[in-house]
Short mmCIF file of C-alpha atoms and ligand atoms in Angstrom, two decimals:
data_model
loop_
_atom_site.label_atom_id
_atom_site.label_comp_id
_atom_site.label_asym_id
_atom_site.label_seq_id
_atom_site.Cartn_x
_atom_site.Cartn_y
_atom_site.Cartn_z
CA MET T 24 -16.18 39.24 -34.24
CA ASN T 25 -13.35 38.75 -36.70
CA GLY T 26 -9.94 40.30 -36.82
CA LEU T 27 -8.35 42.45 -34.21
CA ARG T 28 -10.82 44.28 -32.02
CA LEU T 29 -9.33 47.39 -30.46
CA PHE T 30 -12.52 48.59 -28.77
CA PRO T 31 -15.37 46.86 -27.02
CA VAL T 32 -18.69 47.55 -28.75
CA ALA T 33 -20.17 50.94 -27.92
CA ALA T 34 -23.58 50.15 -26.45
CA SER T 35 -24.61 53.22 -24.48
CA VAL T 36 -25.56 56.80 -25.24
CA ASN T 37 -22.45 58.04 -23.49
CA ALA T 38 -20.04 55.65 -25.23
CA LYS T 39 -19.78 57.69 -28.43
CA GLY T 40 -18.70 60.83 -26.58
CA VAL T 41 -16.07 58.93 -24.56
CA ASP T 42 -14.70 57.31 -27.73
CA ALA T 43 -14.66 60.64 -29.57
CA LEU T 44 -12.75 62.22 -26.71
CA PHE T 45 -10.26 59.35 -26.54
CA LEU T 46 -9.67 59.25 -30.30
CA GLY T 47 -9.49 63.04 -30.51
CA ILE T 48 -6.81 63.27 -27.82
CA LEU T 49 -4.98 60.31 -29.33
CA ALA T 50 -4.95 61.96 -32.77
CA LEU T 51 -3.78 65.24 -31.28
CA SER T 52 -0.99 63.46 -29.36
CA VAL T 53 0.14 61.67 -32.54
CA LEU T 54 0.21 65.00 -34.41
CA ILE T 55 2.31 66.63 -31.67
CA VAL T 56 4.71 63.66 -31.51
CA LEU T 57 5.17 63.81 -35.31
CA LEU T 58 5.67 67.57 -35.26
CA VAL T 59 8.23 67.52 -32.43
CA THR T 60 10.10 64.50 -33.83
CA GLY T 61 10.13 66.11 -37.28
CA LEU T 62 11.57 69.37 -35.92
CA VAL T 63 14.20 67.54 -33.83
CA VAL T 64 15.35 65.51 -36.85
CA THR T 65 15.27 68.52 -39.20
CA PHE T 66 17.26 70.79 -36.87
CA ALA T 67 19.69 68.04 -35.88
CA SER T 68 20.41 67.50 -39.53
CA ARG T 69 20.47 71.18 -40.64
CA TYR T 70 22.68 72.41 -37.79
CA ARG T 71 24.93 69.36 -37.55
CA GLN T 72 28.61 70.02 -36.95
CA GLY T 73 30.31 71.36 -40.03
CA SER T 74 27.11 72.31 -41.94
CA THR T 75 27.02 75.67 -43.67
CA ALA T 76 23.50 76.58 -42.42
CA ASN T 77 22.93 80.23 -41.41
CA ARG T 78 23.45 80.60 -37.62
CA GLY T 79 22.87 84.36 -37.53
CA GLU T 80 20.28 86.26 -35.46
CA LEU T 81 16.55 85.47 -35.73
CA PRO T 82 14.25 88.15 -37.14
CA LYS T 83 12.93 89.65 -33.80
CA ALA T 84 9.42 90.80 -34.73
CA PHE T 85 8.60 87.54 -36.47
CA SER T 86 9.72 85.37 -33.56
CA ARG T 87 7.52 87.35 -31.12
CA GLU T 88 4.49 86.70 -33.32
CA VAL T 89 5.30 83.02 -33.48
CA GLU T 90 5.66 82.86 -29.67
CA ILE T 91 2.34 84.59 -29.02
CA GLY T 92 0.64 82.63 -31.77
CA TRP T 93 1.51 79.15 -30.55
CA THR T 94 0.94 80.04 -26.89
CA VAL T 95 -2.57 81.36 -27.53
CA ALA T 96 -3.41 78.54 -29.93
CA THR T 97 -2.41 75.80 -27.48
CA LEU T 98 -4.18 77.60 -24.63
CA PHE T 99 -7.45 77.53 -26.58
CA LEU T 100 -6.85 73.96 -27.63
CA ALA T 101 -6.38 72.90 -23.98
CA LEU T 102 -9.49 74.85 -22.94
CA PHE T 103 -11.48 73.16 -25.68
CA ILE T 104 -10.36 69.70 -24.53
CA PHE T 105 -11.26 70.64 -20.94
CA TRP T 106 -14.70 71.83 -21.98
CA PHE T 107 -15.36 68.77 -24.12
CA ALA T 108 -14.18 66.30 -21.46
CA SER T 109 -15.87 67.98 -18.50
CA SER T 110 -19.21 68.46 -20.25
CA SER T 111 -19.32 64.78 -21.15
CA GLN T 112 -18.28 63.87 -17.58
CA LEU T 113 -20.91 66.16 -16.06
CA GLN T 114 -23.53 64.54 -18.24
CA ALA T 115 -22.25 61.13 -17.17
CA ILE T 116 -22.76 61.86 -13.47
CA THR T 117 -26.15 63.57 -13.68
CA PRO T 118 -28.88 60.96 -14.04
CA PRO T 119 -32.21 62.00 -15.55
CA LYS T 120 -35.10 62.23 -13.08
CA ASN T 121 -37.13 59.41 -14.62
CA ALA T 122 -34.31 56.84 -14.53
CA LEU T 123 -35.02 53.27 -13.46
CA GLU T 124 -33.26 52.91 -10.10
CA ILE T 125 -31.26 49.78 -9.41
CA HIS T 126 -29.53 49.20 -6.09
CA VAL T 127 -26.10 47.64 -6.18
CA VAL T 128 -24.32 46.11 -3.21
CA ALA T 129 -20.79 44.91 -3.89
CA LYS T 130 -18.98 42.41 -1.71
CA GLN T 131 -16.01 40.09 -1.97
CA TRP T 132 -16.61 38.81 -4.60
CA MET T 133 -19.96 39.37 -6.15
CA TRP T 134 -22.40 41.99 -7.36
CA LYS T 135 -25.81 41.95 -5.72
CA LEU T 136 -28.44 43.88 -7.63
CA GLN T 137 -31.98 44.75 -6.76
CA HIS T 138 -34.72 46.18 -8.97
CA PRO T 139 -37.40 48.57 -7.65
CA SER T 140 -39.92 45.74 -8.09
CA GLY T 141 -37.97 43.77 -5.47
CA VAL T 142 -36.47 41.34 -8.01
CA ARG T 143 -32.90 40.43 -7.05
CA GLU T 144 -30.00 39.25 -9.11
CA ILE T 145 -26.42 38.21 -8.47
CA ASN T 146 -23.69 38.96 -11.02
CA ALA T 147 -26.23 39.69 -13.72
CA LEU T 148 -28.18 42.82 -14.44
CA HIS T 149 -31.17 42.78 -16.77
CA VAL T 150 -32.17 46.18 -18.11
CA PRO T 151 -34.40 47.52 -20.86
CA VAL T 152 -32.80 49.15 -23.91
CA GLY T 153 -33.29 52.88 -24.48
CA ILE T 154 -34.36 53.65 -20.92
CA PRO T 155 -32.04 55.51 -18.52
CA VAL T 156 -30.89 53.30 -15.66
CA LYS T 157 -29.44 54.77 -12.48
CA LEU T 158 -27.33 52.67 -10.18
CA ILE T 159 -27.20 53.49 -6.48
CA MET T 160 -24.21 51.62 -5.17
CA THR T 161 -22.50 50.75 -1.94
CA SER T 162 -20.08 48.11 -0.72
CA GLN T 163 -20.30 45.70 2.15
CA ASP T 164 -16.54 45.42 2.66
CA THR T 165 -13.83 47.04 0.60
CA ILE T 166 -13.66 49.32 -2.44
CA HIS T 167 -14.94 47.84 -5.69
CA ASP T 168 -15.62 49.46 -9.03
CA PHE T 169 -18.65 48.86 -11.24
CA TYR T 170 -17.28 48.75 -14.76
CA VAL T 171 -19.11 47.99 -17.99
CA PRO T 172 -16.65 48.49 -20.86
CA ALA T 173 -19.37 48.46 -23.52
CA PHE T 174 -21.07 51.39 -21.78
CA ARG T 175 -17.74 53.22 -21.20
CA MET T 176 -18.86 53.51 -17.61
CA LYS T 177 -16.81 53.04 -14.46
CA GLN T 178 -17.50 54.15 -10.91
CA ASP T 179 -15.97 53.26 -7.56
CA VAL T 180 -18.25 51.51 -5.09
CA LEU T 181 -17.32 52.45 -1.54
CA PRO T 182 -18.11 51.01 1.86
CA GLY T 183 -19.94 53.46 4.10
CA ARG T 184 -21.45 55.63 1.44
CA TYR T 185 -23.48 55.69 -1.75
CA THR T 186 -22.12 56.45 -5.17
CA GLN T 187 -24.14 56.52 -8.33
CA GLU T 188 -23.81 56.31 -12.05
CA TRP T 189 -26.23 55.93 -14.92
CA PHE T 190 -26.46 54.79 -18.49
CA THR T 191 -28.88 54.38 -21.33
CA ALA T 192 -28.17 51.22 -23.28
CA THR T 193 -28.50 51.57 -27.05
CA LYS T 194 -28.06 47.95 -28.12
CA THR T 195 -29.65 44.73 -26.95
CA GLY T 196 -27.30 41.91 -26.05
CA THR T 197 -25.08 40.65 -23.26
CA PHE T 198 -22.15 42.75 -22.13
CA PRO T 199 -19.43 41.94 -19.61
CA LEU T 200 -19.55 43.50 -16.16
CA ARG T 201 -16.23 43.84 -14.35
CA CYS T 202 -14.78 44.99 -11.09
CA ALA T 203 -12.17 47.61 -11.87
CA GLU T 204 -10.66 48.12 -8.42
CA TYR T 205 -8.35 45.59 -6.82
CA CYS T 206 -10.41 44.13 -4.00
CA GLY T 207 -8.62 40.98 -2.88
CA THR T 208 -7.80 37.47 -4.02
CA ASP T 209 -10.69 36.92 -6.40
CA HIS T 210 -10.87 40.46 -7.75
CA SER T 211 -10.21 39.28 -11.29
CA ALA T 212 -13.04 36.77 -11.04
CA MET T 213 -15.51 39.35 -9.73
CA GLY T 214 -17.71 40.01 -12.68
CA GLY T 215 -20.87 39.17 -14.42
CA GLU T 216 -22.95 40.45 -17.28
CA VAL T 217 -25.39 43.13 -18.18
CA VAL T 218 -28.23 41.82 -20.30
CA VAL T 219 -29.93 44.52 -22.33
CA MET T 220 -33.41 43.55 -23.51
CA ARG T 221 -36.24 45.11 -25.49
CA PRO T 222 -38.65 46.78 -23.05
CA ASP T 223 -41.37 44.18 -23.65
CA ASP T 224 -38.85 41.37 -23.10
CA TYR T 225 -37.72 43.10 -19.93
CA ALA T 226 -41.31 43.30 -18.69
CA ARG T 227 -41.76 39.61 -19.48
CA TRP T 228 -38.48 38.77 -17.75
CA THR T 229 -39.50 40.75 -14.66
CA ALA T 230 -42.87 39.01 -14.54
CA ALA T 231 -41.19 35.59 -14.79
CA GLN T 232 -38.86 36.20 -11.84
CA PRO T 233 -39.56 34.61 -8.50
CA LEU T 234 -40.69 37.92 -7.12
CA ALA T 235 -39.55 38.82 -3.69
CA ALA T 236 -42.83 38.76 -1.78
CA VAL T 237 -42.69 42.55 -1.61
CA ASP T 238 -40.88 45.36 -3.37
CA LEU T 239 -37.86 47.10 -1.94
CA ALA T 240 -39.81 49.74 -0.04
CA GLY T 241 -42.12 47.02 1.26
CA GLN T 242 -39.12 45.08 2.55
CA GLY T 243 -37.94 48.27 4.22
CA SER T 244 -41.35 48.72 5.78
CA ARG T 245 -41.21 45.22 7.29
CA LEU T 246 -37.71 45.81 8.53
CA TYR T 247 -38.82 49.11 10.02
CA ALA T 248 -41.50 47.24 11.93
CA SER T 249 -39.33 44.31 13.02
CA LEU T 250 -36.58 46.59 14.29
CA GLY T 251 -39.16 48.56 16.22
CA CYS T 252 -38.13 51.90 14.65
CA GLY T 253 -41.70 53.12 15.07
CA SER T 254 -41.62 52.88 18.86
CA CYS T 255 -39.51 56.03 18.88
CA HIS T 256 -40.13 57.59 15.51
CA ASN T 257 -43.88 57.26 15.21
CA GLY T 258 -44.64 59.81 17.90
CA GLY T 259 -47.74 58.59 19.69
CA ALA T 260 -46.55 55.68 21.78
CA ALA T 261 -43.11 57.20 22.15
CA ARG T 262 -40.95 56.33 25.07
CA VAL T 263 -38.15 58.44 23.61
CA ALA T 264 -38.82 61.54 21.57
CA ALA T 265 -37.40 61.11 18.08
CA PRO T 266 -38.05 63.04 14.89
CA SER T 267 -40.87 61.86 12.65
CA LEU T 268 -39.63 60.27 9.44
CA THR T 269 -42.71 61.04 7.37
CA GLY T 270 -41.93 63.61 4.71
CA LEU T 271 -38.29 63.67 5.78
CA TYR T 272 -36.62 62.46 2.59
CA GLY T 273 -35.13 65.25 0.51
CA THR T 274 -35.79 67.97 3.08
CA PRO T 275 -33.17 69.97 5.03
CA VAL T 276 -32.32 68.75 8.53
CA ARG T 277 -30.75 70.89 11.23
CA LEU T 278 -28.13 69.04 13.25
CA ALA T 279 -27.19 69.64 16.89
CA ASP T 280 -23.80 71.02 15.85
CA GLY T 281 -25.49 73.76 13.79
CA ARG T 282 -24.96 72.22 10.37
CA THR T 283 -27.90 71.86 8.01
CA VAL T 284 -27.84 68.82 5.74
CA THR T 285 -30.23 67.37 3.18
CA ALA T 286 -31.93 64.12 4.13
CA ASP T 287 -30.58 62.19 1.14
CA GLU T 288 -29.48 58.55 0.87
CA ASP T 289 -26.10 59.23 2.48
CA TYR T 290 -27.56 61.13 5.41
CA LEU T 291 -30.21 58.48 6.05
CA ARG T 292 -27.64 55.73 5.86
CA GLN T 293 -25.40 57.51 8.35
CA SER T 294 -28.34 58.09 10.67
CA ILE T 295 -28.98 54.35 10.71
CA VAL T 296 -25.44 53.02 11.07
CA GLU T 297 -23.72 55.82 13.01
CA PRO T 298 -26.43 58.10 14.39
CA GLN T 299 -24.06 59.61 16.96
CA GLN T 300 -22.30 61.38 14.05
CA VAL T 301 -25.45 63.22 12.96
CA PRO T 302 -27.49 64.12 16.07
CA VAL T 303 -30.59 66.08 15.08
CA ALA T 304 -31.08 69.46 16.76
CA GLY T 305 -33.74 69.47 19.47
CA TYR T 306 -33.75 65.73 20.22
CA PRO T 307 -31.79 63.69 22.77
CA GLN T 308 -29.03 61.59 21.20
CA ALA T 309 -30.70 58.31 22.18
CA MET T 310 -30.56 56.25 19.01
CA PRO T 311 -28.10 53.35 19.02
CA SER T 312 -26.24 52.29 15.90
CA TYR T 313 -28.06 49.67 13.83
CA VAL T 314 -24.90 48.62 12.02
CA LYS T 315 -25.05 45.12 13.55
CA ALA T 316 -28.82 44.74 13.21
CA VAL T 317 -29.08 45.38 9.46
CA ASP T 318 -26.73 44.65 6.57
CA GLU T 319 -26.22 46.96 3.59
CA GLN T 320 -29.17 45.49 1.71
CA GLY T 321 -31.33 46.06 4.76
CA VAL T 322 -30.17 49.68 4.90
CA VAL T 323 -30.99 50.07 1.21
CA ALA T 324 -34.49 48.70 1.86
CA LEU T 325 -35.02 50.99 4.86
CA ILE T 326 -33.99 54.01 2.82
CA ALA T 327 -36.30 52.96 -0.01
CA TYR T 328 -39.09 52.89 2.56
CA LEU T 329 -38.15 56.30 4.00
CA ARG T 330 -38.19 57.72 0.48
CA VAL T 331 -41.73 56.49 0.09
CA LEU T 332 -42.62 58.18 3.35
CA GLY T 333 -40.99 61.29 1.89
CA ALA T 334 -42.11 63.42 -1.01
CA PRO T 335 -45.48 62.57 -2.60
CA ALA T 336 -43.84 62.75 -6.05
CA VAL T 337 -41.40 59.99 -5.13
CA ARG T 338 -44.25 57.98 -3.70
CA SER T 339 -46.31 57.99 -6.87
CA ARG T 340 -43.28 57.29 -9.05
CA MET T 341 -42.26 54.34 -6.89
CA GLN T 342 -45.79 53.00 -7.15
CA GLU T 343 -45.61 53.26 -10.91
CA THR T 344 -42.26 51.49 -11.11
CA ALA T 345 -43.14 48.87 -8.58
CA GLY T 346 -46.52 48.33 -10.20
CA ARG T 347 -48.27 47.85 -6.90
CA PRO T 348 -49.32 49.91 -3.92
CA ILE T 349 -46.65 50.85 -1.42
CA ALA T 350 -47.00 49.54 2.10
CA ALA T 351 -48.42 51.98 4.59
CA PRO T 352 -46.31 53.00 7.58
CA PRO T 353 -46.55 50.20 10.12
CA SER T 354 -47.96 50.95 13.52
CA SER T 355 -45.39 50.83 16.27
CA GLY T 356 -44.79 47.54 18.01
CA GLU T 357 -45.98 45.49 15.05
CA SER T 358 -43.55 42.67 14.40
CA THR T 359 -42.96 40.70 11.25
CA ALA T 360 -40.17 38.51 10.00
CA GLY T 361 -37.10 40.56 9.12
CA ALA T 362 -36.50 41.18 5.46
CA GLY T 363 -33.15 42.26 4.14
CA THR T 364 -30.73 39.66 2.97
CU1 CUA S 26 -14.34 43.91 -6.49
CU2 CUA S 26 -12.23 44.14 -7.55
#
C-alpha cells in the first residue's frame, strides 16, 4: 500500500473486465482528444491570417473516401465498445445456477445479511473465495445501493422489490462495503466489509457462529405456522379456498385479470404484502395484506420456505447448502413463536 493508488484492488472475476473496459475507453478518449487538439492547433497555425497556405479547392474524390472511411471506422468502433460493455454487463447480471445465495436487507443505516444456513450478520459479509455468491436484496425503507469497489460491483437495493447481483471473489482478505445511493443523514456512514475466506475457513467460521436455531426456510416454516397461512392454503381444514403453495415456486400463475406471471421472489413477495394487486384466477380475493404482520426479513424467510415447497431440485439444493433437513410443511393451526427479525 505505498504510493498513489488509483484503483482499489481487483478481487473478483468480473473486476478485470470492468477495468479493461474503463481503461480502454479512457485510452480511446485520450487518443481522440490528442487528435482533435492536434488538428485544431495545426489548422489554426497553418491557416492563420496572412499565411501563404493553399486555400484552393479540396480534391473531391479523395475527400469522399476520407468521409466514408472515418464514418464506417467510428461506427464499428462504437459497435465494438457496445458489444464489449454489454456482454460484460450481461454476464454481471446473470448468476450461475449453483451460486451461494445470501439475502440482503438494507435499512437506514445498516446492511443485514443472512446465509442459507440461517447465520446472520450485520455490516459484514463472510464469503468463501472462488465460489459464486448471489445476493438477493431488498430494502426496508428507502433506496440504497450495495457497492463493493474491490469487486467492481454496484446494484441498487429497492424497497418493495428484489434486485440481485453476484460475484466470485478471487482474493482472500477484507474489502470495504459501501452504500452508493444517498439514503439520508448517515448515508456516508452506511458501510461495512466483505471478508473473503478460504472455503475451509468459511466452513469453520460458519460452524462457529451462534447458529439461528433453524435455517432460513425453517424460520419461514415457523412463520408460516404462526401466521396461520395454512388455515387457508393447506386445503383440508380450509375455511376459505386459497391456492395450494406446494410446488408453486417457479411455475406460471394465472391472475384474475388474465395475466400470467411466474411465481418468482417478486411475485411471492407481492402476494404477501399486497395480495389485492395479484388476485389469482379462480379464487376469491380474500387474503389480507401481511405488510404489518411481517417485516422484510420475515418475507424473505417465508419465500425461502415457499421455494422449498416448490421444485424438488431447489429442495435438494437447499438441503445441501443448509446441511440439514428442511422442515416439513406445518399442519394448519399449529402455532410456534414467530421467527423473522
Ligand atoms: Cu444506504 Cu446510502
